[in-house]
PDB file of C-alpha atoms in Angstrom:
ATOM      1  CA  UNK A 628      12.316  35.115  97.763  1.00 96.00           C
ATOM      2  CA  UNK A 629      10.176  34.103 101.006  1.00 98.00           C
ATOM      3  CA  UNK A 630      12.163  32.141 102.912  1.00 98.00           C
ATOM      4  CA  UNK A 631      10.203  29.459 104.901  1.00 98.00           C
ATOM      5  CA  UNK A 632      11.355  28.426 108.123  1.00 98.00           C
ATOM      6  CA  UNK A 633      10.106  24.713 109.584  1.00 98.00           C
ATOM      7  CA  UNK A 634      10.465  24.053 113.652  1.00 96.00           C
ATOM      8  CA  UNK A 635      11.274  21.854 115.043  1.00 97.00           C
ATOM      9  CA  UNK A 636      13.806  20.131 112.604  1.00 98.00           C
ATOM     10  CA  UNK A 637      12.291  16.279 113.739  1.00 98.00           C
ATOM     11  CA  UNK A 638      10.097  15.427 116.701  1.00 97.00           C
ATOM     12  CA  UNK A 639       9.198  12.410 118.285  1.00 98.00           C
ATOM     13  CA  UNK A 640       5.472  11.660 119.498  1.00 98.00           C
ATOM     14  CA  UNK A 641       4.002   8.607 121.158  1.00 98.00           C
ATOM     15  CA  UNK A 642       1.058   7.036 119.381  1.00 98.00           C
ATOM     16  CA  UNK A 643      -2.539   8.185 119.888  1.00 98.00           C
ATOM     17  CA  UNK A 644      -0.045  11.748 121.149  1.00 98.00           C
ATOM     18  CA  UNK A 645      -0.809  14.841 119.370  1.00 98.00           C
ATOM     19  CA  UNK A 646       1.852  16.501 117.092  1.00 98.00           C
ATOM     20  CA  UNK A 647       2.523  20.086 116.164  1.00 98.00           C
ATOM     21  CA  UNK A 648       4.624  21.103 113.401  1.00 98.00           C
ATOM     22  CA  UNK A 649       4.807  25.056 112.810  1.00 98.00           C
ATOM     23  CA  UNK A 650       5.879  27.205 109.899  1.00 98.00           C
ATOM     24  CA  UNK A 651       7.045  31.134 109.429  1.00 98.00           C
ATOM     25  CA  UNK A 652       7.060  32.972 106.424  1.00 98.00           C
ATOM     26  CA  UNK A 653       9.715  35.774 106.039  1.00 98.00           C
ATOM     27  CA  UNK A 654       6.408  37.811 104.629  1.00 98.00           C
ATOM     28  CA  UNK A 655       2.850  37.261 104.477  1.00 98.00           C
ATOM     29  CA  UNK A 656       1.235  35.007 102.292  1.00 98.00           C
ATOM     30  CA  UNK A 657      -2.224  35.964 102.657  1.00 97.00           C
ATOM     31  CA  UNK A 658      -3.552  37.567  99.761  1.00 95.00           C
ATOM     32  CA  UNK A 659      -6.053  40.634 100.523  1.00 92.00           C
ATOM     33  CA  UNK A 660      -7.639  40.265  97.303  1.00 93.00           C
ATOM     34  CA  UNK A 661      -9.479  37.044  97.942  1.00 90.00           C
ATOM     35  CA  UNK A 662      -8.756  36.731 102.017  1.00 93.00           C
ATOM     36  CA  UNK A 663      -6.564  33.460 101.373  1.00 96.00           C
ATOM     37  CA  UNK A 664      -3.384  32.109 102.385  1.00 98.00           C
ATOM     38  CA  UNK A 665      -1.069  30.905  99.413  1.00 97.00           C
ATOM     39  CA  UNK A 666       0.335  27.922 101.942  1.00 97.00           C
ATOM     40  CA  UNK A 667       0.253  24.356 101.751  1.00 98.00           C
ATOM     41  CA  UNK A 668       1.381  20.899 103.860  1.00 98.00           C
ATOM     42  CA  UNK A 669       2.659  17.682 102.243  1.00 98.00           C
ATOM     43  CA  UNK A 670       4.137  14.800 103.775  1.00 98.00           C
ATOM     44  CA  UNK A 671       6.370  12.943 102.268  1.00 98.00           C
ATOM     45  CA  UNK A 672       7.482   9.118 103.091  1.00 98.00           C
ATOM     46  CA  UNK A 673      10.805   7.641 102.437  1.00 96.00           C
ATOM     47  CA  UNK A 674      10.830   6.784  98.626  1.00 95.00           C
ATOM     48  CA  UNK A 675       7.779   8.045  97.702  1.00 97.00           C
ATOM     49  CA  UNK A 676       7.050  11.502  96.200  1.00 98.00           C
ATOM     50  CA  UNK A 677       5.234  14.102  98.750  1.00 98.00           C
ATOM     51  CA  UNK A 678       1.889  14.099  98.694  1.00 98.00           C
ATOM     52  CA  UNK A 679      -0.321  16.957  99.221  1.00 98.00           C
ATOM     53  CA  UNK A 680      -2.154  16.986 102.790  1.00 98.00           C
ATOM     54  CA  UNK A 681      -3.158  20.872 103.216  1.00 98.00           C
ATOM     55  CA  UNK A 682      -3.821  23.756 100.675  1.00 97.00           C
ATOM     56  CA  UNK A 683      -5.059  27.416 101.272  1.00 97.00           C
ATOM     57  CA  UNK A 684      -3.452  26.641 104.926  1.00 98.00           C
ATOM     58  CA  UNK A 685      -6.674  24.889 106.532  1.00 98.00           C
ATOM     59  CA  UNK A 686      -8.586  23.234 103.732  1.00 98.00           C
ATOM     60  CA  UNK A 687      -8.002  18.886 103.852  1.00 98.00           C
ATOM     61  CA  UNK A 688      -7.000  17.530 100.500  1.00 97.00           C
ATOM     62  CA  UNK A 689      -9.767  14.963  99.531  1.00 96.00           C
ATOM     63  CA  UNK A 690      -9.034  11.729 101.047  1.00 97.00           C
ATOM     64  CA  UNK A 691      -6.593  13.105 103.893  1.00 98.00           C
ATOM     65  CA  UNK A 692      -7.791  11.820 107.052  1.00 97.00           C
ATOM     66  CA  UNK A 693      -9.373  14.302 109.225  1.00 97.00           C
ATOM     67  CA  UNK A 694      -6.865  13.665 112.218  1.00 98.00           C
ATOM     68  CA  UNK A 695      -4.687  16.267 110.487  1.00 98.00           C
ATOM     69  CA  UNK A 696      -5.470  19.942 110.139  1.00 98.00           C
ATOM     70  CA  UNK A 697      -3.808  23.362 109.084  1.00 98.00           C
ATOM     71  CA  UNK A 698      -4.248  26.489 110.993  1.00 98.00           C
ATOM     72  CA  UNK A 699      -3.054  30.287 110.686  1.00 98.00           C
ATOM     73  CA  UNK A 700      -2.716  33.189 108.906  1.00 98.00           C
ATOM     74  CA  UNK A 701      -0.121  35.657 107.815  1.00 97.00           C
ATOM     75  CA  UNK A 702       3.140  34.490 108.205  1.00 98.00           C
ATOM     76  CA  UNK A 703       2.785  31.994 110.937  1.00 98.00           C
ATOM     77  CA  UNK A 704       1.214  28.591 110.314  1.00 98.00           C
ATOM     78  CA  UNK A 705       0.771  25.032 112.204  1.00 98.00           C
ATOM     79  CA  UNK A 706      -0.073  21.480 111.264  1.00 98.00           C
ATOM     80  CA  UNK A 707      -1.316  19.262 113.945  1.00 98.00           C
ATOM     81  CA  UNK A 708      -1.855  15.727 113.828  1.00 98.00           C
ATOM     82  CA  UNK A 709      -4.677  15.218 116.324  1.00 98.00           C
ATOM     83  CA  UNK A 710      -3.499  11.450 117.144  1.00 97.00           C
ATOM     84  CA  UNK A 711      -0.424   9.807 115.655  1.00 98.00           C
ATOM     85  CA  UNK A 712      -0.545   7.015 113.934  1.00 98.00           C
ATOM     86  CA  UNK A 713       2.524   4.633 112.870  1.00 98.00           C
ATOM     87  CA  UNK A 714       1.647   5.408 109.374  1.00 98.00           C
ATOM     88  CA  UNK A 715       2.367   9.011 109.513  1.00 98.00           C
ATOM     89  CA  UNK A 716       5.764   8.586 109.755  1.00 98.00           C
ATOM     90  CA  UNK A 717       7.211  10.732 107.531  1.00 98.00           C
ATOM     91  CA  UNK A 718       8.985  14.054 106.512  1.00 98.00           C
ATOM     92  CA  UNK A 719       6.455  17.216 106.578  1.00 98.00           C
ATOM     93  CA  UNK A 720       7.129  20.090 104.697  1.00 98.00           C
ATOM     94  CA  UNK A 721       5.156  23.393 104.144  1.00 98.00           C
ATOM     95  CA  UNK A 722       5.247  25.365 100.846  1.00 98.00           C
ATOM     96  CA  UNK A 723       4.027  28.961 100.017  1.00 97.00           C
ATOM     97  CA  UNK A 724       2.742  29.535  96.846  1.00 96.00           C
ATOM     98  CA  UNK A 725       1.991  33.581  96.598  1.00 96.00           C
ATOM     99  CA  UNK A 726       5.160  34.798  95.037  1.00 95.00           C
ATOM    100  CA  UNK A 727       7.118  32.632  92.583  1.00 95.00           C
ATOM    101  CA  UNK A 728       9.774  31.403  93.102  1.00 97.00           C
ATOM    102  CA  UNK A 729       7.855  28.860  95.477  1.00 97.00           C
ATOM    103  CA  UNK A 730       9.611  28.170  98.026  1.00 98.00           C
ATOM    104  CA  UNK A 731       9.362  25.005 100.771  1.00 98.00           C
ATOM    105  CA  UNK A 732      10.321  24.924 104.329  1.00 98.00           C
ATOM    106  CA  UNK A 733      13.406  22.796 105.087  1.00 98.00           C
ATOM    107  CA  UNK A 734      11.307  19.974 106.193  1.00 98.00           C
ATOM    108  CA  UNK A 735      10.006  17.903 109.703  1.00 98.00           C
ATOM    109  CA  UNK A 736      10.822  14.652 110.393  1.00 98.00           C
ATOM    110  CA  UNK A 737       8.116  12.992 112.596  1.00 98.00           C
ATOM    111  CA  UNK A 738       8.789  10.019 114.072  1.00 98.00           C
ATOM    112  CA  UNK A 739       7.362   7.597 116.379  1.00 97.00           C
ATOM    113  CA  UNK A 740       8.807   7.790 120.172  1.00 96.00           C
TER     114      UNK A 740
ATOM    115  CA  UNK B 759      -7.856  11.704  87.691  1.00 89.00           C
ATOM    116  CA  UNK B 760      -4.520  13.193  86.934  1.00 94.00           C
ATOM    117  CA  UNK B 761      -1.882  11.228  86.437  1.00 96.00           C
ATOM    118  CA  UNK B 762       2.008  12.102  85.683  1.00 97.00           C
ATOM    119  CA  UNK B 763       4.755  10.228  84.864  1.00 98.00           C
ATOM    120  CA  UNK B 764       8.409  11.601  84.221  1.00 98.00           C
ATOM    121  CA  UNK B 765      10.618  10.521  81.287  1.00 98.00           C
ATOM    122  CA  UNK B 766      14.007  10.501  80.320  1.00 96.00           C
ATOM    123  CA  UNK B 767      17.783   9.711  80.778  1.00 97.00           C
ATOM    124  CA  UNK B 768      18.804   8.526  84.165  1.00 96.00           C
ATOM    125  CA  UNK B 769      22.628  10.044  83.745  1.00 98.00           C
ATOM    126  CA  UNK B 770      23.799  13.120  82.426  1.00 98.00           C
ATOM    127  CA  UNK B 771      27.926  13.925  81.911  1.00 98.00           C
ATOM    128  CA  UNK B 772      28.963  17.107  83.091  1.00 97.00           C
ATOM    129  CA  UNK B 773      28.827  20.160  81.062  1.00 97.00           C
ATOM    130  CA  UNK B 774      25.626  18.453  78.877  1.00 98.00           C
ATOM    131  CA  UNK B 775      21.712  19.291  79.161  1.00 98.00           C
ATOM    132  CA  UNK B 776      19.397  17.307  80.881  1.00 98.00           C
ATOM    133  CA  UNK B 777      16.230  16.359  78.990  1.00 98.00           C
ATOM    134  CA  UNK B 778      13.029  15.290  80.939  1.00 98.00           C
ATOM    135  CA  UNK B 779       9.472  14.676  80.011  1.00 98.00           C
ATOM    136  CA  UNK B 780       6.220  14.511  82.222  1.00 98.00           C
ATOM    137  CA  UNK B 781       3.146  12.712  80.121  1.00 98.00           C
ATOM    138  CA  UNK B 782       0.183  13.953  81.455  1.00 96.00           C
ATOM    139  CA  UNK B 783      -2.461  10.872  81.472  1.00 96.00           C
ATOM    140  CA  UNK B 784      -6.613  11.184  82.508  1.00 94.00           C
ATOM    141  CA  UNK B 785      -6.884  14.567  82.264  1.00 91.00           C
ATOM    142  CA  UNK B 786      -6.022  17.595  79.317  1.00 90.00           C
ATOM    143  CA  UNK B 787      -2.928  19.922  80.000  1.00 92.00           C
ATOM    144  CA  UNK B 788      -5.072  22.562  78.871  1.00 89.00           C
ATOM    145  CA  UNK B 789      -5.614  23.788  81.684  1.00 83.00           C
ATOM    146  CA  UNK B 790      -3.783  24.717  85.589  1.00 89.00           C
ATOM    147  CA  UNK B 791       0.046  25.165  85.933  1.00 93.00           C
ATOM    148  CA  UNK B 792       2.578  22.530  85.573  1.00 96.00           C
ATOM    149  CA  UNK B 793       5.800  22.795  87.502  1.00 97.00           C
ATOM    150  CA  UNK B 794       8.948  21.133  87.690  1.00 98.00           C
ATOM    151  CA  UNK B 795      10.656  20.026  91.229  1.00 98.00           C
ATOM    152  CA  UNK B 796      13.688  18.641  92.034  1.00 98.00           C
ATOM    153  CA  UNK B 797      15.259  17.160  95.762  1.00 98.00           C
ATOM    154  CA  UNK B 798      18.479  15.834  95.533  1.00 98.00           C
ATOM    155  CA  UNK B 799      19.010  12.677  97.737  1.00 97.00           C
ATOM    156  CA  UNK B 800      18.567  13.761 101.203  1.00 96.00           C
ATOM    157  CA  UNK B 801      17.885  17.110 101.082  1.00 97.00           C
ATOM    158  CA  UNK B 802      15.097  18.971 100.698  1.00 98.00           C
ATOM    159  CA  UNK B 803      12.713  20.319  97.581  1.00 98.00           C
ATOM    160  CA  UNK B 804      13.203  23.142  95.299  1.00 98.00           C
ATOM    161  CA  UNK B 805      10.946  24.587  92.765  1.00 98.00           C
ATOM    162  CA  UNK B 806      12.539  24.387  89.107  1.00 98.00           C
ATOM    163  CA  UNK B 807      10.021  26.813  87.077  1.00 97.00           C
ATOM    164  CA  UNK B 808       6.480  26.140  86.023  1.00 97.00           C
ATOM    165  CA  UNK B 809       4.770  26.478  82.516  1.00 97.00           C
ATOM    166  CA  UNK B 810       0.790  27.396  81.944  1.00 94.00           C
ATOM    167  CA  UNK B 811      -0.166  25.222  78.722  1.00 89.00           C
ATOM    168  CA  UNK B 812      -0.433  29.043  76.717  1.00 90.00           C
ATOM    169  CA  UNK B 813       3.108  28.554  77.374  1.00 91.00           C
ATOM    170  CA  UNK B 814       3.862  30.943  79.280  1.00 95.00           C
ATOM    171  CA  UNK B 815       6.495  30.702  81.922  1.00 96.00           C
ATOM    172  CA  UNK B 816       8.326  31.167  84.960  1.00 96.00           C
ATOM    173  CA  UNK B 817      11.444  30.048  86.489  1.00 97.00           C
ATOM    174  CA  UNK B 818      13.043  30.263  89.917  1.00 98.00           C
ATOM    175  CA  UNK B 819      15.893  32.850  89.385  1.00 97.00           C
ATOM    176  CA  UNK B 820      18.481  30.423  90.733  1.00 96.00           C
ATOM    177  CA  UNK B 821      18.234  28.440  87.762  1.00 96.00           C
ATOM    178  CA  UNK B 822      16.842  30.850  85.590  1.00 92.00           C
ATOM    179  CA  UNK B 823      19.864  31.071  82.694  1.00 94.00           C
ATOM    180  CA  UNK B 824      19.812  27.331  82.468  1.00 98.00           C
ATOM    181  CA  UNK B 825      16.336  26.736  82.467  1.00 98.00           C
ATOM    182  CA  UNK B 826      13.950  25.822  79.585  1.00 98.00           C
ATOM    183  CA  UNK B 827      10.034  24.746  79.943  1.00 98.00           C
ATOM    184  CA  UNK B 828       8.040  24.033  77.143  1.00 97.00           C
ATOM    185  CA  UNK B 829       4.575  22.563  76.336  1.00 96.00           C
ATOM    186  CA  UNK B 830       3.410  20.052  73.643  1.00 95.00           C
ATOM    187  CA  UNK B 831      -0.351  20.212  73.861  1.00 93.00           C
ATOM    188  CA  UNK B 832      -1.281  17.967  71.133  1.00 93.00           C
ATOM    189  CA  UNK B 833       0.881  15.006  72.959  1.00 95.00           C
ATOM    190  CA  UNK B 834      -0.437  16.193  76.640  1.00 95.00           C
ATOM    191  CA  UNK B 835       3.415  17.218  77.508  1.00 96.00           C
ATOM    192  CA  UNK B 836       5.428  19.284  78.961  1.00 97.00           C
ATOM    193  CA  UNK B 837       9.374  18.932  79.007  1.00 98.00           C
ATOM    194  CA  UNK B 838      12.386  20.275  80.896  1.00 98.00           C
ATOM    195  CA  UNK B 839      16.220  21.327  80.103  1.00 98.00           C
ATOM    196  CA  UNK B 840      18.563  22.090  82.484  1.00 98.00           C
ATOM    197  CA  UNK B 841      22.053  22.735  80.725  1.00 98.00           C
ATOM    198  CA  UNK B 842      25.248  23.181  81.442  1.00 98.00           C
ATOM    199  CA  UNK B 843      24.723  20.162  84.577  1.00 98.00           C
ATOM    200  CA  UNK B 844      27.246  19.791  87.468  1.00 98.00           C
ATOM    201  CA  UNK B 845      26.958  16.876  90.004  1.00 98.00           C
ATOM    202  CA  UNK B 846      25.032  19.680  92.368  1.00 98.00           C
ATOM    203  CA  UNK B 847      22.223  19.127  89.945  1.00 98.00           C
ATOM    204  CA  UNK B 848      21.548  15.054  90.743  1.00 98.00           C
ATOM    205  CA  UNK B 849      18.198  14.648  92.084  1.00 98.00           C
ATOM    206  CA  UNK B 850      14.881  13.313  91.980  1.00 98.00           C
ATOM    207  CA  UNK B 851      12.983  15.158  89.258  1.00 98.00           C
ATOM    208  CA  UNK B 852       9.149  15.490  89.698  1.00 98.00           C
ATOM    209  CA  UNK B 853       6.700  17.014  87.799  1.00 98.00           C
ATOM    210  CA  UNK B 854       3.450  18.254  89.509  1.00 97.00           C
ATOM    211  CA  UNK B 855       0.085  20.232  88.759  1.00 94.00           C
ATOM    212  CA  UNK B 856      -1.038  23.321  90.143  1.00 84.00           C
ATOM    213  CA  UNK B 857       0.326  25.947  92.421  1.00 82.00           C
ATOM    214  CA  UNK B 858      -0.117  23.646  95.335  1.00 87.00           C
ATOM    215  CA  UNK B 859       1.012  20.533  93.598  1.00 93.00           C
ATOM    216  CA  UNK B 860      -1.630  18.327  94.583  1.00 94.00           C
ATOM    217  CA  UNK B 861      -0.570  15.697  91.942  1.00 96.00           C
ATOM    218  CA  UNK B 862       3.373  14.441  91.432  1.00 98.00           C
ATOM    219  CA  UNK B 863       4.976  12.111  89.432  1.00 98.00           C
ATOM    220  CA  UNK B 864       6.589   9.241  90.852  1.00 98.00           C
ATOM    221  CA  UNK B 865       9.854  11.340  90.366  1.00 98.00           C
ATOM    222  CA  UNK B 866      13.055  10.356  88.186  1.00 98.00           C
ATOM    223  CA  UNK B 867      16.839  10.491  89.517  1.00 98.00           C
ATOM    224  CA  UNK B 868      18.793  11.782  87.322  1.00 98.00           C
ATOM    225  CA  UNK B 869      22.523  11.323  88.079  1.00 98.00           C
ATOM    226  CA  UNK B 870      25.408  13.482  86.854  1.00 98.00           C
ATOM    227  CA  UNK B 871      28.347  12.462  86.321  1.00 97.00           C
ATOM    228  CA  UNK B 872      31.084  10.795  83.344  1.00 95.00           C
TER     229      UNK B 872
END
Protein backbone atom coordinates (compact mmCIF):
# COMPACT_ATOMS: atom_id res chain seq x y z
CA UNK A 1 0.00 0.00 0.00
CA UNK A 2 1.30 3.79 -0.26
CA UNK A 3 1.16 5.08 2.86
CA UNK A 4 0.38 8.88 2.90
CA UNK A 5 1.77 10.96 5.46
CA UNK A 6 -0.10 14.60 6.29
CA UNK A 7 2.10 17.44 8.34
CA UNK A 8 1.40 19.14 10.35
CA UNK A 9 -1.41 17.18 12.24
CA UNK A 10 -3.61 20.83 12.78
CA UNK A 11 -2.38 24.37 12.31
CA UNK A 12 -3.63 27.53 13.23
CA UNK A 13 -3.53 30.67 10.77
CA UNK A 14 -4.78 34.20 11.25
CA UNK A 15 -7.24 35.43 8.65
CA UNK A 16 -6.17 37.00 5.34
CA UNK A 17 -2.57 34.57 6.64
CA UNK A 18 -1.45 32.10 4.20
CA UNK A 19 -1.61 28.32 5.02
CA UNK A 20 0.50 25.39 3.94
CA UNK A 21 -0.49 21.93 4.34
CA UNK A 22 2.10 19.28 2.83
CA UNK A 23 1.83 15.63 1.88
CA UNK A 24 4.51 12.56 1.27
CA UNK A 25 3.91 9.57 -0.50
CA UNK A 26 5.86 6.40 0.60
CA UNK A 27 6.34 6.08 -3.49
CA UNK A 28 5.70 8.13 -6.39
CA UNK A 29 2.51 8.77 -7.75
CA UNK A 30 3.34 10.28 -10.92
CA UNK A 31 2.59 8.19 -13.71
CA UNK A 32 5.31 8.30 -16.69
CA UNK A 33 2.85 7.22 -19.10
CA UNK A 34 0.78 10.37 -19.25
CA UNK A 35 3.26 12.83 -17.01
CA UNK A 36 0.46 13.07 -14.18
CA UNK A 37 0.23 12.82 -10.60
CA UNK A 38 -2.55 10.34 -9.28
CA UNK A 39 -3.08 12.91 -6.06
CA UNK A 40 -5.88 14.79 -4.89
CA UNK A 41 -7.05 17.48 -1.89
CA UNK A 42 -10.48 17.53 -0.22
CA UNK A 43 -11.58 19.35 2.67
CA UNK A 44 -13.89 18.23 4.70
CA UNK A 45 -16.18 20.29 7.35
CA UNK A 46 -17.60 18.95 10.49
CA UNK A 47 -20.76 16.92 9.41
CA UNK A 48 -20.53 17.20 6.00
CA UNK A 49 -18.95 14.69 3.56
CA UNK A 50 -15.38 15.88 2.00
CA UNK A 51 -15.54 17.58 -0.88
CA UNK A 52 -13.13 17.50 -3.61
CA UNK A 53 -10.82 20.77 -3.87
CA UNK A 54 -7.66 19.43 -5.99
CA UNK A 55 -7.19 16.53 -8.55
CA UNK A 56 -4.09 15.55 -10.73
CA UNK A 57 -2.21 17.53 -7.72
CA UNK A 58 -2.58 21.22 -9.24
CA UNK A 59 -5.74 21.29 -11.30
CA UNK A 60 -8.90 23.45 -9.17
CA UNK A 61 -12.09 21.48 -9.05
CA UNK A 62 -14.76 23.70 -10.84
CA UNK A 63 -16.16 26.09 -8.47
CA UNK A 64 -13.16 25.93 -5.83
CA UNK A 65 -12.09 29.32 -5.22
CA UNK A 66 -8.85 30.20 -6.67
CA UNK A 67 -7.26 31.21 -3.19
CA UNK A 68 -6.37 27.52 -2.92
CA UNK A 69 -3.87 25.67 -5.06
CA UNK A 70 -1.94 22.24 -5.29
CA UNK A 71 1.65 22.00 -6.10
CA UNK A 72 4.34 19.09 -6.58
CA UNK A 73 5.36 16.15 -8.01
CA UNK A 74 6.59 12.73 -7.10
CA UNK A 75 6.09 11.94 -3.75
CA UNK A 76 6.00 15.28 -2.13
CA UNK A 77 2.98 17.56 -2.45
CA UNK A 78 1.54 20.99 -0.83
CA UNK A 79 -1.78 22.76 -0.60
CA UNK A 80 -1.72 26.38 0.14
CA UNK A 81 -4.47 28.53 0.93
CA UNK A 82 -3.31 31.91 -0.37
CA UNK A 83 -5.56 33.90 2.32
CA UNK A 84 -7.66 32.24 4.99
CA UNK A 85 -10.90 32.71 5.27
CA UNK A 86 -13.28 31.73 8.37
CA UNK A 87 -15.03 29.47 6.05
CA UNK A 88 -12.21 27.21 5.40
CA UNK A 89 -12.25 25.84 8.54
CA UNK A 90 -12.05 22.45 8.17
CA UNK A 91 -10.17 19.04 8.09
CA UNK A 92 -7.84 18.65 4.80
CA UNK A 93 -6.90 15.49 3.63
CA UNK A 94 -4.85 14.34 0.53
CA UNK A 95 -5.54 11.05 -1.33
CA UNK A 96 -3.43 9.16 -4.00
CA UNK A 97 -5.14 7.44 -6.48
CA UNK A 98 -2.29 5.44 -8.69
CA UNK A 99 -2.29 2.10 -7.00
CA UNK A 100 -5.47 0.67 -5.45
CA UNK A 101 -5.95 0.31 -2.54
CA UNK A 102 -6.36 4.26 -2.37
CA UNK A 103 -5.14 5.39 0.33
CA UNK A 104 -5.71 9.06 2.29
CA UNK A 105 -3.39 10.94 4.45
CA UNK A 106 -4.38 11.00 8.15
CA UNK A 107 -5.85 14.37 7.79
CA UNK A 108 -5.13 18.48 8.74
CA UNK A 109 -7.09 20.29 10.88
CA UNK A 110 -6.98 24.05 9.99
CA UNK A 111 -8.22 26.30 12.20
CA UNK A 112 -8.57 29.89 12.72
CA UNK A 113 -5.87 31.51 15.28
CA UNK B 1 -24.95 16.75 -12.39
CA UNK B 2 -24.21 13.70 -10.37
CA UNK B 3 -25.92 13.09 -7.58
CA UNK B 4 -25.62 10.10 -4.86
CA UNK B 5 -27.47 9.17 -2.13
CA UNK B 6 -26.73 6.09 0.25
CA UNK B 7 -29.39 3.62 1.45
CA UNK B 8 -29.92 1.24 3.99
CA UNK B 9 -30.08 0.02 7.68
CA UNK B 10 -28.70 2.36 10.23
CA UNK B 11 -27.70 -0.74 12.79
CA UNK B 12 -26.22 -3.90 12.18
CA UNK B 13 -25.80 -6.82 15.22
CA UNK B 14 -22.60 -8.34 15.38
CA UNK B 15 -21.65 -11.27 13.39
CA UNK B 16 -24.49 -10.11 10.48
CA UNK B 17 -23.81 -8.35 6.93
CA UNK B 18 -24.25 -4.93 6.32
CA UNK B 19 -26.32 -4.00 3.26
CA UNK B 20 -25.95 -0.48 1.64
CA UNK B 21 -27.16 1.10 -1.52
CA UNK B 22 -25.94 4.32 -3.42
CA UNK B 23 -28.79 5.53 -6.17
CA UNK B 24 -27.08 7.26 -8.66
CA UNK B 25 -29.48 10.34 -9.78
CA UNK B 26 -28.71 13.00 -13.06
CA UNK B 27 -26.34 11.12 -14.62
CA UNK B 28 -25.98 7.08 -16.08
CA UNK B 29 -23.67 4.64 -14.03
CA UNK B 30 -22.51 3.56 -17.25
CA UNK B 31 -19.75 5.01 -17.12
CA UNK B 32 -16.41 6.10 -14.45
CA UNK B 33 -15.71 4.10 -11.22
CA UNK B 34 -17.84 4.00 -8.22
CA UNK B 35 -16.25 3.44 -4.85
CA UNK B 36 -17.26 2.84 -1.49
CA UNK B 37 -15.70 4.88 1.68
CA UNK B 38 -16.10 4.60 5.08
CA UNK B 39 -14.70 7.04 8.34
CA UNK B 40 -15.73 5.94 11.49
CA UNK B 41 -16.63 8.85 13.91
CA UNK B 42 -13.54 10.75 14.42
CA UNK B 43 -11.13 9.18 12.57
CA UNK B 44 -10.09 9.36 9.36
CA UNK B 45 -11.22 7.81 5.68
CA UNK B 46 -10.58 4.51 4.22
CA UNK B 47 -11.25 3.23 0.83
CA UNK B 48 -13.75 0.12 0.91
CA UNK B 49 -13.36 -1.24 -2.88
CA UNK B 50 -14.69 0.28 -6.04
CA UNK B 51 -16.81 -1.31 -8.93
CA UNK B 52 -16.64 -0.13 -12.87
CA UNK B 53 -20.43 -0.55 -14.09
CA UNK B 54 -18.89 -3.82 -16.45
CA UNK B 55 -18.70 -4.96 -13.01
CA UNK B 56 -15.62 -5.42 -12.53
CA UNK B 57 -13.97 -4.92 -9.22
CA UNK B 58 -11.55 -4.14 -6.70
CA UNK B 59 -11.27 -4.14 -3.06
CA UNK B 60 -8.79 -2.84 -0.51
CA UNK B 61 -7.10 -6.09 0.79
CA UNK B 62 -7.94 -5.22 4.38
CA UNK B 63 -11.39 -5.95 3.80
CA UNK B 64 -11.07 -7.97 0.92
CA UNK B 65 -12.70 -11.56 2.35
CA UNK B 66 -15.66 -9.62 3.59
CA UNK B 67 -16.23 -7.49 0.84
CA UNK B 68 -18.91 -7.64 -1.93
CA UNK B 69 -19.62 -4.78 -4.75
CA UNK B 70 -22.07 -5.18 -7.23
CA UNK B 71 -23.83 -3.10 -9.95
CA UNK B 72 -27.54 -2.88 -11.02
CA UNK B 73 -27.41 -0.88 -14.21
CA UNK B 74 -30.92 -0.94 -15.19
CA UNK B 75 -31.87 0.76 -11.59
CA UNK B 76 -28.60 3.20 -11.79
CA UNK B 77 -27.11 1.20 -8.55
CA UNK B 78 -24.53 -0.03 -7.05
CA UNK B 79 -24.63 -1.85 -3.53
CA UNK B 80 -22.26 -2.91 -0.75
CA UNK B 81 -21.86 -6.00 1.84
CA UNK B 82 -19.63 -6.08 4.45
CA UNK B 83 -20.18 -9.40 6.54
CA UNK B 84 -19.26 -10.83 9.37
CA UNK B 85 -19.48 -6.85 11.19
CA UNK B 86 -17.76 -6.06 14.55
CA UNK B 87 -18.29 -2.65 16.31
CA UNK B 88 -14.69 -1.64 14.51
CA UNK B 89 -16.80 -1.47 11.42
CA UNK B 90 -19.36 1.65 12.62
CA UNK B 91 -18.90 4.49 10.41
CA UNK B 92 -20.09 6.87 8.02
CA UNK B 93 -20.57 5.06 4.72
CA UNK B 94 -20.17 7.16 1.49
CA UNK B 95 -20.36 6.35 -1.86
CA UNK B 96 -18.42 8.47 -4.46
CA UNK B 97 -17.55 8.64 -8.33
CA UNK B 98 -14.36 8.43 -9.91
CA UNK B 99 -10.84 7.77 -8.86
CA UNK B 100 -10.66 11.17 -7.32
CA UNK B 101 -14.10 11.16 -5.86
CA UNK B 102 -15.20 14.39 -6.95
CA UNK B 103 -18.88 13.55 -6.06
CA UNK B 104 -20.02 11.87 -2.42
CA UNK B 105 -23.03 11.01 -0.94
CA UNK B 106 -24.19 12.68 2.01
CA UNK B 107 -22.82 9.51 3.86
CA UNK B 108 -24.88 6.96 6.14
CA UNK B 109 -23.77 5.80 9.82
CA UNK B 110 -24.17 2.64 10.20
CA UNK B 111 -23.88 1.45 13.84
CA UNK B 112 -22.97 -2.04 15.06
CA UNK B 113 -23.98 -3.35 17.74
CA UNK B 114 -27.10 -5.80 19.59
Amino acid sequence: DIVMTQSPDSLAVSLGERATINCKSSQSVLSSSNNNNFLAWFQQKSGQPPKLLIYWASTRESGVPDRFSGSGSGTDFTLTISSLQAEDVAVYYCQQYYNTPYTFGQGTKLEIK
Amino acid sequence: QVQLQESGPGLVKPSETLSLTCTVSGGSIGTYYWSWIRQPPGKGLEWIGYIYYSGSTSYNPSLKSRVTISVDTSKNQFSLKLSSVTAADTAVYYCTKRGYFDVWGRGTLVTVSS
